[in-house]
Amino acid sequence: MANRGGNLEDFIVNLFEIEAIKFGTFKLKSGIESPVYFDLRVIVSFPDVMNQVAALMWNTIERTGCKFKSICGVPYTALPIATCICVQHNYPMLIRRKEAKDYGTRRMIEGRYEEGDVCLIVEDVVTSGSSVHETAESLQNEKIQVTNAIVLLDREQGGKAALERKGIKLYSVITLSQVLSTLQRLNKLDSDIVDRTNRFIQDNRFDGHVAVNNKSNSSSTTKVMSHKERAVKCSHPLVRSLYTIMADKESNLCVSIDCASSSELLQMADKIGPHVCIVKTHIDMLEDFTSDVTKELQRLADKHNFLIFEDRKFGDIGKTVHTQYEGGMYKISSWAHITNAHPVPGSGIVSALAEVGKPLGRGCLIVAEMSSSGNLATGDYTKGAVKMAEANKDFVIGYISQSRLSADHDLVHMTPGVKIQMGGDSLGQQYVTPQIAVSEKGADVVIVGRGITGAADPLGAALEYKQAGYSAYLNSLGH
Ligand code: BMP
C-alpha cells in the first residue's frame, strides 16, 4: 500500500483518493440532492488513514485543551475512530447503543461511568449536528456531562451553531471549504464543482442562517469587494500588494508571533508563513534581538510571500515617533512593511511617521478601536481616528478595529482579539471567533496570536484559522 503523507493537505487528498469524499449527484437521507458525499465508513479498510484520522483528531483535542474522563464515538462510523484514540491515549471509552436491548440491562450506554463524569463525543461528519446531539442526550440521561465534541469534518451547514445553542462546543479537524480549496488548488477539482458545492452549502443550512453576505452584514454599508478587485482598485501600492497576497494565498490571516526568543520567532514565521498574509511582531519583546533577526524575517517574508507588521503602536509627539520609527536599535521603518499608531497625539503623529515611511513605501494603521475590556478607544475618539485615517490615505492604509469603520475600500480593517475558543484571558483580552470577526465585525484581516502560537500544533491551528477566516470572507461575498 502506498505510504500516505502526514499533513492536512495529504490527508484531504487521501480521503479523496480512497473515495471517502465524492463529488457528483447524491441523494441524501433527507431526500435532498447533494453535489458532495462523504462516506467515511470506508476508512476502516485503510489502516494508515485510520491512523491519520486518530492522530489529527487527537491534535485537535489537545489544541482545545478540553478536559474529559471518557470518549464516546457516535455510532457507527466514529466508533472505530474513538477506539483508536482511546487505545492510543489511554482513555476509557463509552459506547452508545442505537437501540436499547430488550433483554438484560436495557442500558443505552455501555462501559463504566459515574454520575458527573465528563465525556467527549467524537464524530466523523457533522451536517445538522443531530447525531451528536442524540448521543449527547443519551449520555446526559445517564447524568454524564457533555460539553465538547470533536468532528473530523464539518460540512458547515449549521451543525456547529446548532450544537452550540445546546451547550456543546464543536471543534473540527477539517471543514468542507478546506476540502474544496485544497482539492481545487491541487487541480483535483474544477471550479464548476467547487462553485456548485459552495452554493449547495449556502442554500442548505440547517440553522436558517442566511449566507453572511452584504444583505445580513448590517455594519457594512457597501458591497463587499473581493480581494482580487481590491488588488487592482485600491490606490495605495502596499494595500494592492496585501490584497494580491490574500487572493493568491487564499488567506486573510495575520499571525501575531509574540515571543521573547529570536529563534522561536523565526521558526514560527517559517512554519506558519506559507499560510498567512501578514506576520505581526512586537520586536521589543525579544530578549536577544540583533539586526540579523529582522534581516532573516525579511528573507522569510520573501520566501513565503507575507508582509511584516511591527505592532509598535506609536503614541507620542511627531518629533519623538520620527526617531523611534527610523532609528534606535530596531530601525523599524527599514524592515516592517506596516506599523501602527495611536491617534491620541493628533495628526502630527501621522505626518511624522509618513516623513520616514512614505519614501520607503511603508504603510500605517491607526488604532481606532481595541479588543481589551474597558478600553477608551470608543465614540468620538474612534470617530476622530477615522477622520485622521481618511485624511492621510497616502500613508495610512487602514485601522486596527473591532467594527467596520469606513466604507472606503482603500482602508483595510484588521481585527485582533480572535480565537476559536471565545472568551478572554486574565488580563483583559477579549476574543471572538474568526467567523464573527469577519462577518459581524467587518474584519478584512483577522489577527491571531496565542490561538496559533500557543497551540500544541501551531501549523494545524494556523490552517484551522486560515480556513475559518477565509470561508467567512467567501460567505461575505455571497459565495
Ligand atoms: P492574542 O491573539 O494572543 O491575544 O494576541 C493579540 C495580539 O494583537 C497581541 O500582539 C496584541 O498586542 C495585539 N492587539 C490586541 O490584542 N488588541 C488590540 O486592540 C490591538 C492589538 O494590536
Short mmCIF file of C-alpha atoms and ligand atoms in Angstrom, two decimals:
data_model
loop_
_atom_site.label_atom_id
_atom_site.label_comp_id
_atom_site.label_asym_id
_atom_site.label_seq_id
_atom_site.Cartn_x
_atom_site.Cartn_y
_atom_site.Cartn_z
CA MET A 1 0.00 0.00 0.00
CA ALA A 2 1.22 3.50 -0.79
CA ASN A 3 2.74 5.35 2.14
CA ARG A 4 0.41 8.25 2.76
CA GLY A 5 1.78 11.63 3.84
CA GLY A 6 1.00 13.15 7.22
CA ASN A 7 -0.13 16.76 6.84
CA LEU A 8 -3.65 18.09 6.46
CA GLU A 9 -3.31 18.57 2.72
CA ASP A 10 -2.10 14.98 2.22
CA PHE A 11 -4.89 13.81 4.43
CA ILE A 12 -7.57 15.54 2.33
CA VAL A 13 -6.06 14.06 -0.82
CA ASN A 14 -6.03 10.61 0.83
CA LEU A 15 -9.74 10.91 1.65
CA PHE A 16 -10.41 11.89 -1.95
CA GLU A 17 -8.34 9.02 -3.33
CA ILE A 18 -9.98 6.34 -1.22
CA GLU A 19 -13.36 7.84 -2.20
CA ALA A 20 -14.31 8.83 1.32
CA ILE A 21 -15.14 12.16 -0.38
CA LYS A 22 -17.03 12.03 -3.67
CA PHE A 23 -18.36 14.68 -5.99
CA GLY A 24 -21.33 14.16 -8.33
CA THR A 25 -25.05 13.97 -7.58
CA PHE A 26 -26.09 12.11 -4.45
CA LYS A 27 -29.45 11.73 -2.80
CA LEU A 28 -29.11 12.34 0.94
CA LYS A 29 -31.16 10.69 3.72
CA SER A 30 -33.27 13.86 3.79
CA GLY A 31 -34.15 13.45 0.09
CA ILE A 32 -32.06 16.49 -0.89
CA GLU A 33 -29.67 16.09 -3.83
CA SER A 34 -26.13 16.97 -2.86
CA PRO A 35 -23.10 17.58 -5.13
CA VAL A 36 -20.79 16.15 -2.48
CA TYR A 37 -20.91 12.99 -0.43
CA PHE A 38 -18.79 11.79 2.46
CA ASP A 39 -18.59 8.13 3.14
CA LEU A 40 -16.08 7.84 5.94
CA ARG A 41 -17.13 4.25 6.69
CA VAL A 42 -14.61 3.25 4.05
CA ILE A 43 -11.65 4.37 6.18
CA VAL A 44 -11.78 1.15 8.23
CA SER A 45 -10.32 -0.57 5.18
CA PHE A 46 -7.27 1.74 5.21
CA PRO A 47 -5.33 1.37 8.46
CA ASP A 48 -2.90 4.14 7.54
CA VAL A 49 -5.80 6.58 7.00
CA MET A 50 -7.36 5.41 10.28
CA ASN A 51 -4.12 6.23 11.99
CA GLN A 52 -4.03 9.67 10.38
CA VAL A 53 -7.61 10.31 11.45
CA ALA A 54 -6.86 9.34 15.05
CA ALA A 55 -3.72 11.49 15.11
CA LEU A 56 -5.42 14.55 13.63
CA MET A 57 -8.40 14.19 15.93
CA TRP A 58 -6.02 13.94 18.87
CA ASN A 59 -4.18 17.10 17.78
CA THR A 60 -7.49 18.93 17.71
CA ILE A 61 -8.45 17.58 21.12
CA GLU A 62 -5.14 18.75 22.56
CA ARG A 63 -5.48 22.14 20.94
CA THR A 64 -8.89 22.76 22.51
CA GLY A 65 -7.46 21.98 25.93
CA CYS A 66 -10.79 20.45 26.96
CA LYS A 67 -10.79 18.11 29.94
CA PHE A 68 -12.76 14.85 29.97
CA LYS A 69 -12.82 11.46 31.59
CA SER A 70 -14.02 9.28 28.72
CA ILE A 71 -14.67 9.33 24.98
CA CYS A 72 -17.79 8.22 23.15
CA GLY A 73 -17.93 7.79 19.38
CA VAL A 74 -21.24 8.48 17.62
CA PRO A 75 -22.35 5.12 16.17
CA TYR A 76 -21.30 3.66 13.81
CA THR A 77 -18.57 5.32 11.74
CA ALA A 78 -16.97 7.14 14.64
CA LEU A 79 -16.80 4.01 16.84
CA PRO A 80 -13.51 2.72 15.40
CA ILE A 81 -12.11 6.27 15.44
CA ALA A 82 -12.95 6.64 19.13
CA THR A 83 -11.46 3.19 19.76
CA CYS A 84 -8.14 4.15 18.17
CA ILE A 85 -7.92 7.38 20.16
CA CYS A 86 -8.86 5.70 23.45
CA VAL A 87 -6.37 2.86 22.98
CA GLN A 88 -3.54 5.14 21.85
CA HIS A 89 -4.03 7.72 24.59
CA ASN A 90 -5.28 5.50 27.36
CA TYR A 91 -8.78 6.88 27.83
CA PRO A 92 -11.79 4.79 28.80
CA MET A 93 -14.43 4.55 26.10
CA LEU A 94 -18.21 4.57 26.29
CA ILE A 95 -20.47 3.11 23.62
CA ARG A 96 -23.92 4.40 22.90
CA ARG A 97 -26.37 1.81 21.64
CA LYS A 98 -28.57 2.79 18.75
CA GLU A 99 -31.47 0.89 20.34
CA ALA A 100 -31.88 -0.35 23.90
CA LYS A 101 -31.56 -4.11 24.28
CA ASP A 102 -34.83 -5.85 25.04
CA TYR A 103 -33.11 -8.19 27.47
CA GLY A 104 -30.61 -7.86 30.32
CA THR A 105 -29.73 -4.35 31.45
CA ARG A 106 -31.58 -2.31 28.79
CA ARG A 107 -28.79 0.22 29.07
CA MET A 108 -28.26 2.75 26.28
CA ILE A 109 -24.67 3.45 27.34
CA GLU A 110 -22.18 0.63 27.65
CA GLY A 111 -18.98 0.88 29.65
CA ARG A 112 -18.11 2.02 33.17
CA TYR A 113 -19.06 5.52 34.24
CA GLU A 114 -20.13 7.51 37.25
CA GLU A 115 -22.62 10.31 37.66
CA GLY A 116 -20.97 13.63 36.80
CA ASP A 117 -18.26 12.15 34.58
CA VAL A 118 -17.35 14.35 31.61
CA CYS A 119 -17.41 12.61 28.25
CA LEU A 120 -16.02 13.89 24.96
CA ILE A 121 -18.03 12.97 21.86
CA VAL A 122 -16.22 12.01 18.68
CA GLU A 123 -17.96 12.10 15.29
CA ASP A 124 -16.91 11.61 11.66
CA VAL A 125 -19.06 14.18 9.81
CA VAL A 126 -21.38 16.87 11.15
CA THR A 127 -24.14 18.35 8.99
CA SER A 128 -27.04 19.49 11.19
CA GLY A 129 -25.46 18.24 14.43
CA SER A 130 -28.44 15.99 15.22
CA SER A 131 -26.43 12.73 15.60
CA VAL A 132 -24.01 14.36 18.03
CA HIS A 133 -26.95 15.77 19.92
CA GLU A 134 -28.71 12.39 20.13
CA THR A 135 -25.57 10.80 21.53
CA ALA A 136 -25.17 13.67 23.99
CA GLU A 137 -28.76 13.21 25.15
CA SER A 138 -28.25 9.50 25.79
CA LEU A 139 -25.15 10.29 27.85
CA GLN A 140 -26.86 13.13 29.68
CA ASN A 141 -29.77 10.81 30.55
CA GLU A 142 -27.18 8.82 32.49
CA LYS A 143 -26.02 12.04 34.22
CA ILE A 144 -22.81 12.09 32.20
CA GLN A 145 -21.77 15.63 31.26
CA VAL A 146 -21.15 16.55 27.62
CA THR A 147 -19.79 19.98 26.73
CA ASN A 148 -17.42 19.30 23.84
CA ALA A 149 -17.42 17.29 20.63
CA ILE A 150 -14.72 16.72 18.04
CA VAL A 151 -15.64 16.07 14.43
CA LEU A 152 -13.36 15.04 11.63
CA LEU A 153 -15.24 17.01 9.01
CA ASP A 154 -17.70 19.87 9.42
CA ARG A 155 -19.94 20.32 6.37
CA GLU A 156 -20.52 23.90 7.58
CA GLN A 157 -24.26 23.66 7.21
CA GLY A 158 -25.13 24.97 10.64
CA GLY A 159 -24.36 21.97 12.87
CA LYS A 160 -21.73 23.82 14.87
CA ALA A 161 -24.06 26.70 15.74
CA ALA A 162 -26.97 24.33 16.44
CA LEU A 163 -24.84 22.33 18.90
CA GLU A 164 -23.51 25.47 20.50
CA ARG A 165 -27.06 26.55 21.21
CA LYS A 166 -27.47 23.24 23.04
CA GLY A 167 -24.37 23.87 25.12
CA ILE A 168 -21.98 21.68 23.12
CA LYS A 169 -18.89 23.22 21.59
CA LEU A 170 -17.91 21.55 18.35
CA TYR A 171 -14.33 21.50 17.07
CA SER A 172 -13.49 20.24 13.62
CA VAL A 173 -10.30 18.84 12.14
CA ILE A 174 -11.27 19.94 8.63
CA THR A 175 -14.18 21.72 7.02
CA LEU A 176 -15.83 21.27 3.68
CA SER A 177 -14.47 24.64 2.44
CA GLN A 178 -10.99 23.49 3.34
CA VAL A 179 -11.52 20.27 1.39
CA LEU A 180 -12.76 22.25 -1.61
CA SER A 181 -9.98 24.82 -1.61
CA THR A 182 -7.29 22.16 -1.14
CA LEU A 183 -8.56 19.90 -3.92
CA GLN A 184 -9.03 22.87 -6.23
CA ARG A 185 -5.54 24.17 -5.55
CA LEU A 186 -4.10 20.75 -6.32
CA ASN A 187 -6.09 20.64 -9.58
CA LYS A 188 -8.16 17.70 -8.44
CA LEU A 189 -11.45 19.57 -8.78
CA ASP A 190 -12.53 22.11 -11.33
CA SER A 191 -14.05 25.42 -10.35
CA ASP A 192 -17.55 24.42 -11.55
CA ILE A 193 -17.77 21.67 -8.94
CA VAL A 194 -16.35 23.97 -6.28
CA ASP A 195 -18.89 26.70 -7.11
CA ARG A 196 -21.77 24.24 -7.20
CA THR A 197 -20.75 22.76 -3.85
CA ASN A 198 -20.29 26.16 -2.22
CA ARG A 199 -23.73 27.20 -3.45
CA PHE A 200 -25.20 23.98 -2.12
CA ILE A 201 -23.75 24.59 1.34
CA GLN A 202 -25.12 28.09 1.46
CA ASP A 203 -28.57 27.05 0.26
CA ASN A 204 -28.85 24.07 2.59
CA ARG A 205 -28.05 25.23 6.05
CA PHE A 206 -29.87 23.69 8.97
CA ASP A 207 -29.98 26.72 11.21
CA GLY A 208 -31.92 29.00 8.91
CA HIS A 209 -28.78 31.12 8.73
CA VAL A 210 -28.57 33.25 5.60
CA ALA A 211 -25.22 33.38 3.88
CA VAL A 212 -23.25 36.09 5.58
CA ASN A 213 -23.22 38.48 2.70
CA ASN A 214 -23.83 42.17 2.43
CA LYS A 215 -27.57 41.60 2.96
CA SER A 216 -27.05 40.44 6.52
CA ASN A 217 -23.98 42.44 7.39
CA SER A 218 -25.61 45.42 8.98
CA SER A 219 -22.33 47.06 9.94
CA SER A 220 -21.31 47.35 6.31
CA THR A 221 -22.98 49.90 4.13
CA THR A 222 -21.23 48.99 0.90
CA LYS A 223 -20.95 45.99 -1.33
CA VAL A 224 -18.14 43.70 -0.25
CA MET A 225 -15.34 43.87 -2.81
CA SER A 226 -13.29 40.75 -3.46
CA HIS A 227 -9.58 40.64 -2.66
CA LYS A 228 -8.87 40.36 -6.38
CA GLU A 229 -10.88 43.52 -7.13
CA ARG A 230 -9.16 45.38 -4.33
CA ALA A 231 -5.77 44.23 -5.54
CA VAL A 232 -6.48 46.23 -8.69
CA LYS A 233 -8.65 49.09 -7.45
CA CYS A 234 -7.02 50.21 -4.19
CA SER A 235 -4.89 53.29 -4.53
CA HIS A 236 -2.03 52.55 -2.12
CA PRO A 237 0.52 50.15 -3.64
CA LEU A 238 1.08 48.42 -0.30
CA VAL A 239 -2.66 47.74 0.02
CA ARG A 240 -2.69 46.36 -3.52
CA SER A 241 0.21 44.05 -2.61
CA LEU A 242 -1.60 42.94 0.52
CA TYR A 243 -4.77 42.05 -1.37
CA THR A 244 -2.78 40.31 -4.08
CA ILE A 245 -1.14 38.15 -1.42
CA MET A 246 -4.51 37.48 0.20
CA ALA A 247 -6.05 36.45 -3.12
CA ASP A 248 -3.07 34.28 -4.11
CA LYS A 249 -2.73 32.55 -0.75
CA GLU A 250 -6.47 32.46 -0.03
CA SER A 251 -5.70 33.81 3.40
CA ASN A 252 -6.94 36.77 5.41
CA LEU A 253 -4.96 35.61 8.42
CA CYS A 254 -2.28 37.62 10.21
CA VAL A 255 -0.34 35.68 12.80
CA SER A 256 0.91 37.60 15.78
CA ILE A 257 4.13 35.98 16.95
CA ASP A 258 4.61 37.44 20.38
CA CYS A 259 7.64 35.79 21.95
CA ALA A 260 10.90 36.57 23.71
CA SER A 261 13.24 34.43 21.63
CA SER A 262 14.51 35.31 18.16
CA SER A 263 14.83 31.70 17.09
CA GLU A 264 11.28 30.98 18.21
CA LEU A 265 10.03 33.97 16.24
CA LEU A 266 11.88 32.93 13.11
CA GLN A 267 10.98 29.25 13.35
CA MET A 268 7.32 30.12 13.81
CA ALA A 269 7.42 32.60 10.90
CA ASP A 270 8.96 29.91 8.69
CA LYS A 271 6.36 27.33 9.69
CA ILE A 272 3.24 29.50 9.60
CA GLY A 273 4.45 31.95 6.94
CA PRO A 274 3.13 29.95 3.94
CA HIS A 275 -0.44 30.28 5.24
CA VAL A 276 -0.71 33.91 6.29
CA CYS A 277 -0.81 37.26 4.54
CA ILE A 278 0.94 39.07 7.40
CA VAL A 279 3.33 38.19 10.22
CA LYS A 280 2.93 40.62 13.10
CA THR A 281 5.73 41.24 15.57
CA HIS A 282 6.36 43.02 18.86
CA ILE A 283 10.06 43.28 18.22
CA ASP A 284 10.75 44.81 21.65
CA MET A 285 9.62 41.57 23.30
CA LEU A 286 12.78 39.84 22.07
CA GLU A 287 15.40 39.31 24.75
CA ASP A 288 18.13 38.51 22.23
CA PHE A 289 17.43 40.99 19.44
CA THR A 290 20.10 41.65 16.82
CA SER A 291 19.64 43.17 13.39
CA ASP A 292 20.12 39.68 11.93
CA VAL A 293 16.64 38.80 13.17
CA THR A 294 14.92 41.39 11.04
CA LYS A 295 17.11 40.51 8.05
CA GLU A 296 16.07 36.89 8.40
CA LEU A 297 12.45 37.89 8.87
CA GLN A 298 12.61 39.83 5.62
CA ARG A 299 14.09 36.78 3.89
CA LEU A 300 11.21 34.66 5.19
CA ALA A 301 8.71 37.31 4.07
CA ASP A 302 10.11 36.98 0.54
CA LYS A 303 10.26 33.21 0.72
CA HIS A 304 6.67 32.77 1.93
CA ASN A 305 5.14 35.91 0.43
CA PHE A 306 3.85 37.70 3.51
CA LEU A 307 4.08 41.27 4.77
CA ILE A 308 5.68 42.20 8.09
CA PHE A 309 3.69 44.30 10.53
CA GLU A 310 5.53 45.67 13.55
CA ASP A 311 2.83 46.33 16.14
CA ARG A 312 4.70 49.29 17.66
CA LYS A 313 1.63 51.40 18.46
CA PHE A 314 3.49 54.67 18.35
CA GLY A 315 1.84 57.20 20.63
CA ASP A 316 3.98 60.27 21.12
CA ILE A 317 4.60 63.69 19.58
CA GLY A 318 5.81 63.83 16.00
CA LYS A 319 9.47 64.51 16.73
CA THR A 320 9.74 61.53 19.07
CA VAL A 321 7.98 58.99 16.91
CA HIS A 322 10.03 60.09 13.88
CA THR A 323 13.20 58.97 15.67
CA GLN A 324 11.60 55.89 17.19
CA TYR A 325 10.39 54.71 13.77
CA GLU A 326 13.59 55.38 11.87
CA GLY A 327 16.30 54.88 14.46
CA GLY A 328 17.08 53.30 17.78
CA MET A 329 18.24 49.75 17.75
CA TYR A 330 15.20 48.37 15.93
CA LYS A 331 15.13 50.67 12.87
CA ILE A 332 11.53 49.63 12.33
CA SER A 333 10.98 51.55 9.10
CA SER A 334 13.81 49.65 7.44
CA TRP A 335 12.14 46.25 7.64
CA ALA A 336 8.44 46.49 8.64
CA HIS A 337 6.07 46.99 5.72
CA ILE A 338 3.36 48.06 8.14
CA THR A 339 3.33 49.69 11.54
CA ASN A 340 0.63 51.33 13.63
CA ALA A 341 -0.03 54.39 15.73
CA HIS A 342 -2.47 55.61 18.34
CA PRO A 343 -4.30 58.72 17.18
CA VAL A 344 -4.16 60.26 20.66
CA PRO A 345 -1.35 62.78 19.96
CA GLY A 346 -3.23 64.24 16.96
CA SER A 347 -2.42 64.16 13.26
CA GLY A 348 1.21 65.22 13.83
CA ILE A 349 1.97 61.59 14.60
CA VAL A 350 0.90 60.55 11.12
CA SER A 351 2.80 63.35 9.38
CA ALA A 352 5.97 62.46 11.28
CA LEU A 353 5.75 58.73 10.62
CA ALA A 354 4.87 59.44 6.98
CA GLU A 355 8.04 61.51 6.55
CA VAL A 356 10.03 58.39 7.34
CA GLY A 357 7.79 55.66 5.94
CA LYS A 358 6.30 57.11 2.78
CA PRO A 359 9.52 57.29 0.76
CA LEU A 360 10.08 53.61 1.65
CA GLY A 361 6.58 52.59 0.51
CA ARG A 362 5.52 51.71 4.05
CA GLY A 363 2.02 51.97 5.48
CA CYS A 364 0.49 52.74 8.86
CA LEU A 365 -2.64 51.55 10.63
CA ILE A 366 -4.49 53.77 13.06
CA VAL A 367 -5.51 52.05 16.29
CA ALA A 368 -9.13 53.18 16.20
CA GLU A 369 -10.63 50.54 18.47
CA MET A 370 -9.16 47.94 20.79
CA SER A 371 -10.10 44.44 21.85
CA SER A 372 -9.32 44.77 25.55
CA SER A 373 -12.11 45.21 28.06
CA GLY A 374 -12.74 48.73 29.34
CA ASN A 375 -10.54 50.36 26.67
CA LEU A 376 -11.16 54.04 25.97
CA ALA A 377 -10.95 53.92 22.18
CA THR A 378 -14.67 54.41 21.61
CA GLY A 379 -17.17 57.05 20.50
CA ASP A 380 -15.68 60.40 19.50
CA TYR A 381 -12.16 59.07 19.89
CA THR A 382 -12.85 56.42 17.26
CA LYS A 383 -14.59 58.96 15.02
CA GLY A 384 -11.51 61.17 15.27
CA ALA A 385 -9.32 58.21 14.37
CA VAL A 386 -11.41 57.57 11.25
CA LYS A 387 -11.11 61.20 10.17
CA MET A 388 -7.34 61.04 10.67
CA ALA A 389 -7.07 57.89 8.55
CA GLU A 390 -9.29 59.17 5.77
CA ALA A 391 -7.33 62.44 5.57
CA ASN A 392 -3.96 60.66 5.25
CA LYS A 393 -4.52 57.85 2.81
CA ASP A 394 -1.13 58.36 1.18
CA PHE A 395 0.40 56.71 4.25
CA VAL A 396 -2.44 55.40 6.42
CA ILE A 397 -3.62 52.11 4.96
CA GLY A 398 -6.31 51.24 7.48
CA TYR A 399 -7.27 50.53 11.04
CA ILE A 400 -6.87 48.27 13.96
CA SER A 401 -10.55 47.96 14.66
CA GLN A 402 -13.37 45.97 16.17
CA SER A 403 -16.04 47.08 13.69
CA ARG A 404 -16.37 48.34 10.13
CA LEU A 405 -15.41 51.99 10.42
CA SER A 406 -15.05 53.25 6.85
CA ALA A 407 -16.93 52.45 3.69
CA ASP A 408 -13.71 53.40 1.90
CA HIS A 409 -12.28 50.31 0.19
CA ASP A 410 -8.76 51.71 0.40
CA LEU A 411 -8.71 51.35 4.17
CA VAL A 412 -8.02 47.86 5.48
CA HIS A 413 -9.69 46.77 8.71
CA MET A 414 -7.52 44.46 10.81
CA THR A 415 -9.08 42.88 13.88
CA PRO A 416 -7.21 41.37 16.85
CA GLY A 417 -8.80 39.52 19.77
CA VAL A 418 -9.58 36.43 17.70
CA LYS A 419 -9.64 32.87 18.93
CA ILE A 420 -11.72 29.86 18.02
CA GLN A 421 -12.49 29.41 21.69
CA MET A 422 -14.33 32.64 22.56
CA GLY A 423 -13.77 34.26 25.93
CA GLY A 424 -10.66 36.11 27.03
CA ASP A 425 -7.51 35.99 29.10
CA SER A 426 -6.95 37.01 32.71
CA LEU A 427 -5.56 40.43 31.69
CA GLY A 428 -8.50 41.90 29.82
CA GLN A 429 -8.10 40.47 26.32
CA GLN A 430 -11.45 39.60 24.76
CA TYR A 431 -11.89 37.07 21.96
CA VAL A 432 -14.37 36.44 19.20
CA THR A 433 -14.20 33.68 16.60
CA PRO A 434 -12.72 34.33 13.13
CA GLN A 435 -16.24 33.95 11.72
CA ILE A 436 -17.61 36.70 13.97
CA ALA A 437 -14.57 38.92 13.35
CA VAL A 438 -15.17 38.80 9.60
CA SER A 439 -18.93 38.55 9.29
CA GLU A 440 -20.07 40.69 12.21
CA LYS A 441 -17.13 42.98 12.92
CA GLY A 442 -16.22 43.53 9.27
CA ALA A 443 -12.57 42.48 9.51
CA ASP A 444 -10.60 42.27 6.27
CA VAL A 445 -7.71 40.66 8.14
CA VAL A 446 -8.01 38.63 11.32
CA ILE A 447 -5.11 38.85 13.76
CA VAL A 448 -4.48 35.71 15.78
CA GLY A 449 -1.73 35.32 18.36
CA ARG A 450 -1.93 32.69 21.07
CA GLY A 451 -4.71 30.81 19.29
CA ILE A 452 -1.92 29.72 16.93
CA THR A 453 1.36 30.21 18.74
CA GLY A 454 0.07 28.70 21.98
CA ALA A 455 -1.46 25.65 20.30
CA ALA A 456 0.10 22.21 20.67
CA ASP A 457 0.22 22.08 16.86
CA PRO A 458 0.66 25.70 15.66
CA LEU A 459 0.64 24.71 12.00
CA GLY A 460 -2.60 22.77 12.35
CA ALA A 461 -4.10 25.69 14.28
CA ALA A 462 -2.97 28.18 11.62
CA LEU A 463 -4.67 26.08 8.95
CA GLU A 464 -7.82 25.99 11.02
CA TYR A 465 -7.82 29.79 11.50
CA LYS A 466 -6.95 30.35 7.86
CA GLN A 467 -9.84 28.23 6.73
CA ALA A 468 -12.29 29.77 9.20
CA GLY A 469 -11.33 33.33 8.31
CA TYR A 470 -11.28 32.73 4.59
CA SER A 471 -14.57 30.90 4.39
CA ALA A 472 -16.19 33.75 6.36
CA TYR A 473 -14.75 36.13 3.76
CA LEU A 474 -16.12 33.99 0.90
CA ASN A 475 -19.50 33.97 2.62
CA SER A 476 -19.38 37.75 2.84
CA LEU A 477 -19.09 37.83 -0.94
CA GLY A 478 -22.19 35.63 -1.14
CA HIS A 479 -20.21 32.65 -2.48
P1 BMP B 1 -3.59 37.16 21.16
O1 BMP B 1 -4.41 36.61 19.96
O2 BMP B 1 -2.56 36.19 21.62
O3 BMP B 1 -4.45 37.67 22.26
O4 BMP B 1 -2.70 38.38 20.59
C1 BMP B 1 -3.28 39.54 20.07
C2 BMP B 1 -2.23 40.44 19.52
O5 BMP B 1 -2.88 41.59 18.96
C3 BMP B 1 -1.25 40.96 20.54
O6 BMP B 1 0.01 41.11 19.91
C4 BMP B 1 -1.79 42.32 20.91
O7 BMP B 1 -0.75 43.21 21.28
C5 BMP B 1 -2.45 42.77 19.64
N1 BMP B 1 -3.64 43.65 19.83
C6 BMP B 1 -4.74 43.24 20.55
O8 BMP B 1 -4.80 42.13 21.05
N2 BMP B 1 -5.80 44.11 20.70
C7 BMP B 1 -5.81 45.35 20.18
O9 BMP B 1 -6.79 46.06 20.31
C8 BMP B 1 -4.70 45.76 19.42
C9 BMP B 1 -3.62 44.90 19.25
O10 BMP B 1 -2.61 45.27 18.50
#
